[in-house]
Coordinates of N, CA, C and O in Angstrom, one line a residue:
X6 N 0.8 -1.2 0.0 CA 0.0 0.0 0.0 C 0.9 1.2 0.0 O 1.8 1.4 0.8
X7 N 0.6 2.2 -0.9 CA 1.3 3.4 -1.0 C 0.9 4.4 0.0 O -0.3 4.7 0.2
X8 N 1.8 4.9 0.8 CA 1.5 5.8 1.9 C 1.2 7.2 1.4 O 0.2 7.8 1.7
X9 N 2.0 7.7 0.5 CA 1.8 9.0 -0.1 C 1.6 8.9 -1.6 O 2.2 8.1 -2.3
X10 N 0.6 9.7 -2.1 CA 0.3 9.6 -3.5 C 0.8 10.9 -4.2 O 1.0 10.8 -5.4
X11 N 1.0 12.0 -3.5 CA 1.4 13.2 -4.1 C 2.8 13.5 -3.6 O 2.9 14.0 -2.5
X12 N 3.8 13.3 -4.4 CA 5.2 13.5 -4.0 C 5.7 14.8 -4.6 O 5.3 15.2 -5.7
X13 N 6.7 15.4 -3.9 CA 7.4 16.5 -4.5 C 8.4 16.0 -5.5 O 9.4 15.4 -5.1
X14 N 8.0 16.1 -6.8 CA 8.9 15.6 -7.8 C 8.8 16.5 -9.0 O 7.9 17.3 -9.2
X15 N 9.7 16.3 -9.9 CA 9.8 17.1 -11.1 C 8.6 16.8 -12.0 O 8.3 15.7 -12.3
X16 N 7.9 17.9 -12.4 CA 6.7 17.8 -13.2 C 5.4 17.8 -12.4 O 4.3 17.9 -13.0
X17 N 5.5 17.8 -11.1 CA 4.3 17.8 -10.3 C 3.7 19.2 -10.3 O 4.4 20.2 -10.1
X18 N 2.4 19.3 -10.6 CA 1.7 20.6 -10.6 C 1.3 20.9 -9.2 O 0.8 20.1 -8.5
X19 N 1.5 22.2 -8.7 CA 1.2 22.6 -7.4 C 0.5 23.9 -7.4 O 0.6 24.7 -8.3
X20 N -0.3 24.1 -6.3 CA -1.0 25.3 -6.1 C -0.2 26.1 -5.1 O 0.0 25.6 -4.0
X21 N 0.1 27.4 -5.4 CA 0.8 28.2 -4.4 C -0.2 28.8 -3.5 O -1.1 29.4 -3.8
X22 N 0.0 28.5 -2.2 CA -1.0 28.9 -1.2 C -0.4 30.0 -0.2 O -1.0 30.3 0.8
X23 N 0.7 30.6 -0.6 CA 1.2 31.7 0.2 C 2.1 32.6 -0.6 O 2.7 32.1 -1.6
X24 N 2.2 33.9 -0.3 CA 3.1 34.8 -1.0 C 2.4 35.5 -2.1 O 1.2 35.5 -2.3
X25 N 3.2 36.3 -2.9 CA 2.6 37.1 -3.9 C 1.9 36.4 -5.1 O 1.0 36.9 -5.7
X26 N 2.2 35.1 -5.3 CA 1.6 34.3 -6.3 C 0.5 33.4 -5.8 O 0.2 32.4 -6.4
X27 N 0.0 33.7 -4.6 CA -1.0 32.9 -4.0 C -2.2 32.6 -4.9 O -2.8 33.5 -5.5
X28 N -2.6 31.3 -4.9 CA -3.8 30.9 -5.7 C -3.5 30.6 -7.2 O -4.4 30.3 -8.0
X29 N -2.2 30.6 -7.6 CA -1.8 30.3 -8.9 C -1.2 28.9 -9.0 O -0.6 28.4 -8.1
X30 N -1.3 28.3 -10.2 CA -0.7 27.0 -10.4 C 0.7 27.2 -10.9 O 1.0 28.1 -11.6
X31 N 1.6 26.2 -10.5 CA 3.0 26.2 -10.9 C 3.4 24.8 -11.0 O 2.8 23.9 -10.5
X32 N 4.5 24.5 -11.8 CA 5.0 23.2 -12.0 C 6.4 23.2 -11.4 O 7.2 24.1 -11.5
X33 N 6.6 22.1 -10.6 CA 8.0 21.9 -10.0 C 8.9 21.5 -11.1 O 8.8 20.5 -11.7
X34 N 10.0 22.3 -11.3 CA 11.0 22.1 -12.3 C 12.2 21.4 -11.8 O 12.8 20.6 -12.4
X35 N 12.5 21.7 -10.5 CA 13.7 21.1 -9.9 C 13.5 21.2 -8.4 O 12.9 22.1 -7.9
X36 N 14.1 20.2 -7.7 CA 14.1 20.2 -6.2 C 15.4 20.7 -5.8 O 16.4 20.1 -6.0
X37 N 15.5 21.9 -5.1 CA 16.7 22.5 -4.7 C 17.3 21.8 -3.5 O 18.4 21.3 -3.4
X38 N 16.5 21.7 -2.4 CA 16.9 21.0 -1.2 C 15.6 20.5 -0.5 O 14.5 20.5 -1.1
X39 N 15.7 20.1 0.7 CA 14.6 19.5 1.4 C 13.4 20.5 1.7 O 12.3 20.1 1.9
X40 N 13.8 21.8 1.6 CA 12.8 22.8 1.9 C 12.3 23.7 0.8 O 11.3 24.4 0.8
X41 N 13.1 23.7 -0.4 CA 12.8 24.6 -1.5 C 12.7 23.8 -2.8 O 13.4 22.8 -3.0
X42 N 11.9 24.4 -3.7 CA 11.8 23.8 -5.0 C 11.8 24.9 -6.1 O 11.4 26.1 -5.8
X43 N 12.3 24.6 -7.2 CA 12.3 25.6 -8.3 C 11.0 25.4 -9.1 O 10.7 24.3 -9.6
X44 N 10.2 26.4 -9.2 CA 8.9 26.3 -9.9 C 8.8 27.3 -11.0 O 9.5 28.3 -11.0
X45 N 7.9 27.0 -12.0 CA 7.7 27.9 -13.1 C 6.2 27.7 -13.4 O 5.7 26.5 -13.4
X46 N 5.5 28.7 -13.8 CA 4.1 28.7 -14.1 C 3.6 27.8 -15.2 O 2.8 26.9 -14.9
X47 N 3.9 27.8 -16.4 CA 4.8 28.8 -17.1 C 4.2 30.2 -17.0 O 3.0 30.4 -16.9
X48 N 5.2 31.2 -16.9 CA 4.8 32.5 -16.6 C 3.8 33.2 -17.5 O 3.0 34.0 -17.0
X49 N 3.9 32.9 -18.8 CA 2.9 33.5 -19.7 C 1.5 32.9 -19.7 O 0.6 33.4 -20.2
X50 N 1.4 31.7 -19.0 CA 0.1 31.0 -18.9 C -0.6 31.3 -17.6 O -1.7 31.7 -17.5
X51 N 0.2 31.0 -16.5 CA -0.4 31.2 -15.1 C 0.1 32.4 -14.4 O -0.5 32.8 -13.4
X52 N 1.1 33.1 -14.9 CA 1.6 34.3 -14.3 C 2.6 34.1 -13.2 O 3.0 35.0 -12.5
X53 N 3.1 32.8 -13.0 CA 4.1 32.6 -12.0 C 5.5 32.5 -12.7 O 5.7 31.6 -13.5
X54 N 6.4 33.4 -12.4 CA 7.7 33.4 -13.0 C 8.5 32.3 -12.4 O 8.2 31.8 -11.3
X55 N 9.6 31.9 -13.1 CA 10.5 30.9 -12.5 C 11.2 31.4 -11.3 O 11.7 32.5 -11.3
X56 N 11.0 30.7 -10.2 CA 11.6 31.1 -8.9 C 11.7 29.9 -7.9 O 11.1 28.9 -8.1
X57 N 12.6 30.2 -6.9 CA 12.7 29.2 -5.9 C 11.6 29.5 -4.8 O 11.4 30.7 -4.5
X58 N 10.9 28.5 -4.4 CA 9.8 28.7 -3.4 C 9.9 27.6 -2.4 O 10.3 26.5 -2.6
X59 N 9.4 28.0 -1.2 CA 9.4 27.0 -0.1 C 8.4 25.9 -0.4 O 7.3 26.3 -0.8
X60 N 8.7 24.7 -0.1 CA 7.7 23.6 -0.3 C 6.5 23.8 0.6 O 5.4 23.4 0.3
X61 N 6.7 24.4 1.8 CA 5.6 24.7 2.7 C 4.5 25.6 2.1 O 3.4 25.6 2.5
X62 N 5.0 26.4 1.1 CA 4.0 27.3 0.4 C 3.3 26.7 -0.7 O 2.4 27.3 -1.3
X63 N 3.5 25.4 -1.0 CA 2.9 24.7 -2.1 C 1.9 23.7 -1.6 O 2.1 23.0 -0.6
X64 N 0.8 23.5 -2.3 CA -0.2 22.4 -2.1 C -0.1 21.6 -3.4 O -0.4 22.1 -4.5
X65 N 0.3 20.3 -3.2 CA 0.5 19.5 -4.4 C -0.8 19.0 -4.9 O -1.7 18.6 -4.2
X66 N -1.0 19.0 -6.2 CA -2.2 18.5 -6.9 C -1.9 17.1 -7.3 O -0.8 16.6 -7.3
X67 N -3.0 16.5 -7.9 CA -2.8 15.1 -8.4 C -2.3 15.1 -9.8 O -2.0 14.0 -10.3
X68 N -2.1 16.2 -10.4 CA -1.6 16.3 -11.7 C -0.1 16.3 -11.8 O 0.6 17.0 -11.0
X69 N 0.5 15.5 -12.8 CA 1.9 15.5 -13.0 C 2.1 15.5 -14.5 O 1.4 14.7 -15.2
X70 N 3.0 16.3 -15.0 CA 3.3 16.3 -16.4 C 4.7 15.9 -16.6 O 5.6 16.0 -15.8
X71 N 5.0 15.3 -17.8 CA 6.3 14.7 -18.1 C 7.2 15.8 -18.7 O 7.1 16.1 -19.9
X72 N 8.0 16.5 -17.9 CA 8.9 17.5 -18.3 C 10.3 17.1 -17.8 O 10.4 16.5 -16.7
X73 N 11.3 17.4 -18.6 CA 12.7 17.1 -18.1 C 13.1 18.1 -16.9 O 12.4 19.1 -16.8
X74 N 14.1 17.7 -16.2 CA 14.6 18.6 -15.1 C 15.0 19.9 -15.7 O 15.8 20.0 -16.7
X75 N 14.7 21.0 -15.0 CA 15.0 22.4 -15.4 C 14.6 22.7 -16.9 O 15.4 23.3 -17.6
X76 N 13.4 22.3 -17.2 CA 13.0 22.5 -18.6 C 12.9 24.0 -18.9 O 12.5 24.8 -18.1
X77 N 13.1 24.3 -20.2 CA 12.9 25.7 -20.7 C 11.5 26.1 -20.6 O 10.6 25.2 -20.7
X78 N 11.2 27.4 -20.7 CA 9.9 27.9 -20.6 C 9.1 27.4 -21.8 O 7.9 27.0 -21.7
X79 N 9.7 27.4 -23.0 CA 9.0 27.0 -24.2 C 8.5 25.5 -24.1 O 7.4 25.2 -24.4
X80 N 9.4 24.7 -23.6 CA 9.1 23.3 -23.5 C 8.0 23.1 -22.5 O 7.0 22.3 -22.7
X81 N 8.1 23.7 -21.3 CA 7.1 23.6 -20.3 C 5.8 24.1 -20.7 O 4.8 23.5 -20.5
X82 N 5.7 25.2 -21.4 CA 4.5 25.8 -21.9 C 3.8 24.8 -22.9 O 2.6 24.6 -22.8
X83 N 4.6 24.2 -23.8 CA 4.0 23.3 -24.8 C 3.4 22.1 -24.1 O 2.3 21.7 -24.4
X84 N 4.1 21.5 -23.1 CA 3.5 20.3 -22.4 C 2.3 20.7 -21.5 O 1.3 20.0 -21.5
X85 N 2.4 21.9 -20.9 CA 1.4 22.4 -20.0 C 0.1 22.5 -20.7 O -1.0 22.1 -20.3
X86 N 0.2 23.2 -21.9 CA -1.0 23.4 -22.7 C -1.5 22.1 -23.4 O -2.7 21.9 -23.5
X87 N -0.6 21.3 -23.8 CA -1.0 20.0 -24.5 C -1.8 19.1 -23.5 O -2.8 18.5 -23.9
X88 N -1.3 19.1 -22.3 CA -2.0 18.2 -21.2 C -3.3 18.9 -20.7 O -4.1 18.2 -20.1
X89 N -3.4 20.2 -21.0 CA -4.6 20.9 -20.5 C -4.7 20.9 -19.0 O -5.8 20.8 -18.5
X90 N -3.6 21.2 -18.4 CA -3.6 21.1 -16.9 C -4.5 22.2 -16.3 O -5.2 21.9 -15.3
X91 N -4.5 23.4 -16.8 CA -5.3 24.5 -16.3 C -6.8 24.1 -16.3 O -7.5 24.2 -15.3
X92 N -7.3 23.6 -17.4 CA -8.7 23.2 -17.5 C -9.0 22.0 -16.6 O -10.1 21.9 -16.0
X93 N -8.1 21.0 -16.5 CA -8.3 19.9 -15.7 C -8.4 20.3 -14.2 O -9.3 19.8 -13.5
X94 N -7.5 21.2 -13.8 CA -7.6 21.7 -12.4 C -8.9 22.5 -12.2 O -9.5 22.3 -11.1
X95 N -9.3 23.3 -13.1 CA -10.5 24.1 -12.9 C -11.7 23.2 -12.8 O -12.8 23.6 -12.3
X96 N -11.7 22.0 -13.3 CA -12.8 21.1 -13.3 C -12.9 20.3 -11.9 O -13.9 19.7 -11.6
X97 N -11.8 20.4 -11.1 CA -11.8 19.7 -9.8 C -12.7 20.4 -8.8 O -12.9 21.7 -8.9
X98 N -13.1 19.7 -7.8 CA -13.9 20.3 -6.7 C -13.1 21.3 -5.9 O -13.6 22.3 -5.4
X99 N -11.8 21.1 -5.8 CA -10.9 22.0 -5.1 C -10.9 23.3 -5.7 O -11.1 24.4 -5.0
X100 N -10.8 23.4 -7.1 CA -10.8 24.7 -7.8 C -12.1 25.4 -7.7 O -12.2 26.6 -7.6
X101 N -13.2 24.6 -7.7 CA -14.5 25.1 -7.6 C -14.8 25.7 -6.2 O -15.4 26.8 -6.1
X102 N -14.2 25.1 -5.2 CA -14.4 25.7 -3.9 C -13.6 27.0 -3.7 O -14.0 27.9 -3.1
X103 N -12.4 27.0 -4.3 CA -11.6 28.2 -4.3 C -12.3 29.4 -5.1 O -12.3 30.5 -4.6
X104 N -12.9 29.0 -6.2 CA -13.6 30.0 -7.0 C -14.8 30.6 -6.2 O -15.1 31.8 -6.2
X105 N -15.6 29.7 -5.5 CA -16.7 30.1 -4.8 C -16.3 31.0 -3.6 O -17.0 32.0 -3.3
X106 N -15.2 30.6 -3.0 CA -14.7 31.4 -1.9 C -14.3 32.8 -2.3 O -14.6 33.8 -1.7
X107 N -13.6 32.9 -3.5 CA -13.2 34.2 -4.1 C -14.5 35.0 -4.4 O -14.5 36.2 -4.2
X108 N -15.5 34.3 -5.0 CA -16.7 35.1 -5.4 C -17.4 35.6 -4.1 O -17.9 36.7 -4.1
X109 N -17.5 34.8 -3.1 CA -18.1 35.2 -1.9 C -17.4 36.4 -1.2 O -18.0 37.3 -0.7
X110 N -16.1 36.4 -1.3 CA -15.3 37.4 -0.7 C -15.5 38.8 -1.5 O -15.3 39.8 -0.9
X111 N -15.8 38.7 -2.8 CA -15.9 39.9 -3.6 C -17.4 40.4 -3.6 O -17.6 41.4 -4.3
X112 N -18.3 39.8 -2.9 CA -19.7 40.3 -2.9 C -19.8 41.7 -2.2 O -19.1 41.9 -1.2
X113 N -20.7 42.5 -2.6 CA -20.9 43.8 -2.0 C -21.9 43.6 -0.9 O -22.5 42.5 -0.7
X114 N -22.2 44.6 -0.1 CA -23.1 44.5 1.0 C -24.5 44.1 0.5 O -25.2 43.3 1.1
X115 N -25.0 44.7 -0.6 CA -26.3 44.4 -1.1 C -26.3 43.0 -1.7 O -27.4 42.3 -1.5
X116 N -25.3 42.5 -2.3 CA -25.2 41.1 -2.7 C -25.3 40.2 -1.6 O -26.0 39.2 -1.7
X117 N -24.7 40.5 -0.5 CA -24.8 39.6 0.7 C -26.2 39.6 1.3 O -26.7 38.6 1.7
X118 N -26.9 40.8 1.2 CA -28.3 40.9 1.6 C -29.2 40.0 0.7 O -30.1 39.3 1.2
X119 N -28.9 40.0 -0.6 CA -29.7 39.2 -1.5 C -29.5 37.7 -1.2 O -30.5 36.9 -1.3
X120 N -28.3 37.4 -0.9 CA -28.0 36.0 -0.5 C -28.8 35.6 0.7 O -29.3 34.5 0.8
X121 N -28.8 36.5 1.7 CA -29.5 36.2 3.0 C -31.0 36.0 2.7 O -31.6 35.0 3.2
X122 N -31.6 36.8 1.8 CA -33.0 36.6 1.5 C -33.2 35.3 0.8 O -34.2 34.6 1.0
X123 N -32.4 35.0 -0.1 CA -32.5 33.7 -0.9 C -32.4 32.5 0.1 O -33.2 31.5 -0.1
X124 N -31.5 32.6 1.0 CA -31.4 31.5 2.0 C -32.6 31.4 2.9 O -33.1 30.3 3.2
X125 N -33.2 32.5 3.3 CA -34.4 32.5 4.0 C -35.6 31.8 3.2 O -36.3 31.0 3.8
X126 N -35.7 32.2 2.0 CA -36.7 31.7 1.1 C -36.5 30.1 1.0 O -37.5 29.4 1.1
X127 N -35.3 29.7 0.7 CA -35.0 28.3 0.6 C -35.3 27.5 1.8 O -35.9 26.5 1.8
X128 N -35.0 28.1 3.0 CA -35.3 27.5 4.3 C -36.8 27.4 4.5 O -37.2 26.3 5.0
X129 N -37.5 28.4 4.1 CA -39.0 28.3 4.2 C -39.6 27.2 3.4 O -40.5 26.5 3.9
X130 N -39.1 27.1 2.2 CA -39.6 26.0 1.3 C -39.3 24.6 1.8 O -40.1 23.7 1.9
X131 N -38.0 24.5 2.3 CA -37.6 23.2 2.9 C -38.4 22.9 4.1 O -38.9 21.7 4.3
X132 N -38.7 23.9 5.0 CA -39.4 23.6 6.2 C -40.9 23.2 5.9 O -41.4 22.3 6.5
X133 N -41.5 23.8 4.9 CA -42.8 23.5 4.5 C -42.9 22.0 4.0 O -43.8 21.3 4.3
X134 N -41.9 21.7 3.2 CA -41.9 20.3 2.6 C -41.7 19.3 3.7 O -42.3 18.2 3.7
X135 N -40.8 19.5 4.7 CA -40.6 18.6 5.8 C -41.8 18.5 6.6 O -42.2 17.4 7.0
X136 N -42.5 19.6 6.9 CA -43.7 19.5 7.7 C -44.8 18.8 7.0 O -45.5 18.0 7.7
X137 N -44.9 18.9 5.7 CA -45.9 18.1 5.0 C -45.6 16.6 5.1 O -46.5 15.8 5.3
X138 N -44.3 16.3 4.9 CA -44.0 14.8 5.1 C -44.2 14.3 6.5 O -44.7 13.2 6.6
X139 N -44.0 15.1 7.5 CA -44.2 14.7 8.9 C -45.7 14.5 9.1 O -46.1 13.5 9.7
X140 N -46.5 15.4 8.6 CA -48.0 15.3 8.7 C -48.5 14.0 8.1 O -49.3 13.3 8.6
X141 N -48.0 13.7 6.8 CA -48.4 12.5 6.1 C -48.0 11.3 6.9 O -48.7 10.3 7.0
X142 N -46.8 11.3 7.5 CA -46.3 10.2 8.3 C -47.2 10.0 9.5 O -47.5 8.8 9.8
X143 N -47.5 11.1 10.2 CA -48.3 10.9 11.4 C -49.7 10.4 11.1 O -50.3 9.6 11.8
X144 N -50.3 10.9 10.0 CA -51.6 10.4 9.6 C -51.6 8.9 9.3 O -52.4 8.1 9.7
X145 N -50.6 8.5 8.5 CA -50.4 7.0 8.2 C -50.2 6.2 9.5 O -50.7 5.1 9.6
X146 N -49.4 6.8 10.4 CA -49.2 6.1 11.7 C -50.5 5.9 12.5 O -50.7 4.9 13.1
X147 N -51.3 6.9 12.5 CA -52.6 6.9 13.2 C -53.5 5.8 12.6 O -54.2 5.0 13.3
X148 N -53.5 5.7 11.2 CA -54.3 4.7 10.5 C -53.8 3.3 10.9 O -54.6 2.4 11.1
X149 N -52.5 3.2 10.9 CA -52.0 1.8 11.2 C -52.3 1.5 12.7 O -52.6 0.3 12.9
X150 N -52.3 2.4 13.6 CA -52.5 2.1 15.0 C -54.0 1.7 15.1 O -54.3 0.8 15.9
X151 N -54.9 2.4 14.5 CA -56.4 2.0 14.5 C -56.6 0.7 14.0 O -57.4 -0.1 14.5
X152 N -55.9 0.4 12.9 CA -56.0 -0.9 12.2 C -55.6 -2.1 13.1 O -56.2 -3.1 13.2
X153 N -54.5 -1.9 13.8 CA -54.0 -2.9 14.8 C -54.9 -3.0 16.0 O -55.0 -4.1 16.5
X154 N -55.6 -1.9 16.4 CA -56.5 -2.0 17.6 C -57.7 -2.8 17.2 O -58.3 -3.5 18.0
X155 N -58.1 -2.7 15.9 CA -59.3 -3.4 15.5 C -59.1 -4.9 15.5 O -59.9 -5.7 15.8
X156 N -57.9 -5.3 15.1 CA -57.6 -6.7 15.0 C -57.4 -7.3 16.4 O -57.7 -8.1 17.0

């Protein structure tokens, strides 16, 4: 049984979760030492320039692309776009949660108010449906109880 499935390795796609490039995808190009890795976006696709970054600042994804060690930008870009890594990541639930969180953070006061009203409306509809089901259940239980008393 494999203990770890996402390893810090060359070609591993990672999400940067700290620093100026927070929230962007990058590919590990080389492992410098136990604490740092050389990553590249590619810079013209994801906006992450080639740089050394702490491994603690990275969240490893399940995606890995086949690139040689210290690959040039042109090579990396070609493989990155051919594999469709950006689109694959955007289709994951992880990316959808990040997008929802970003959208929620960008709401104005009036937008938050509209969300509050929509939640209240949804809650009312749900409460009415649950109460209807409870009432039906209680009526059926009463009928069953009378039927067993007759026997």
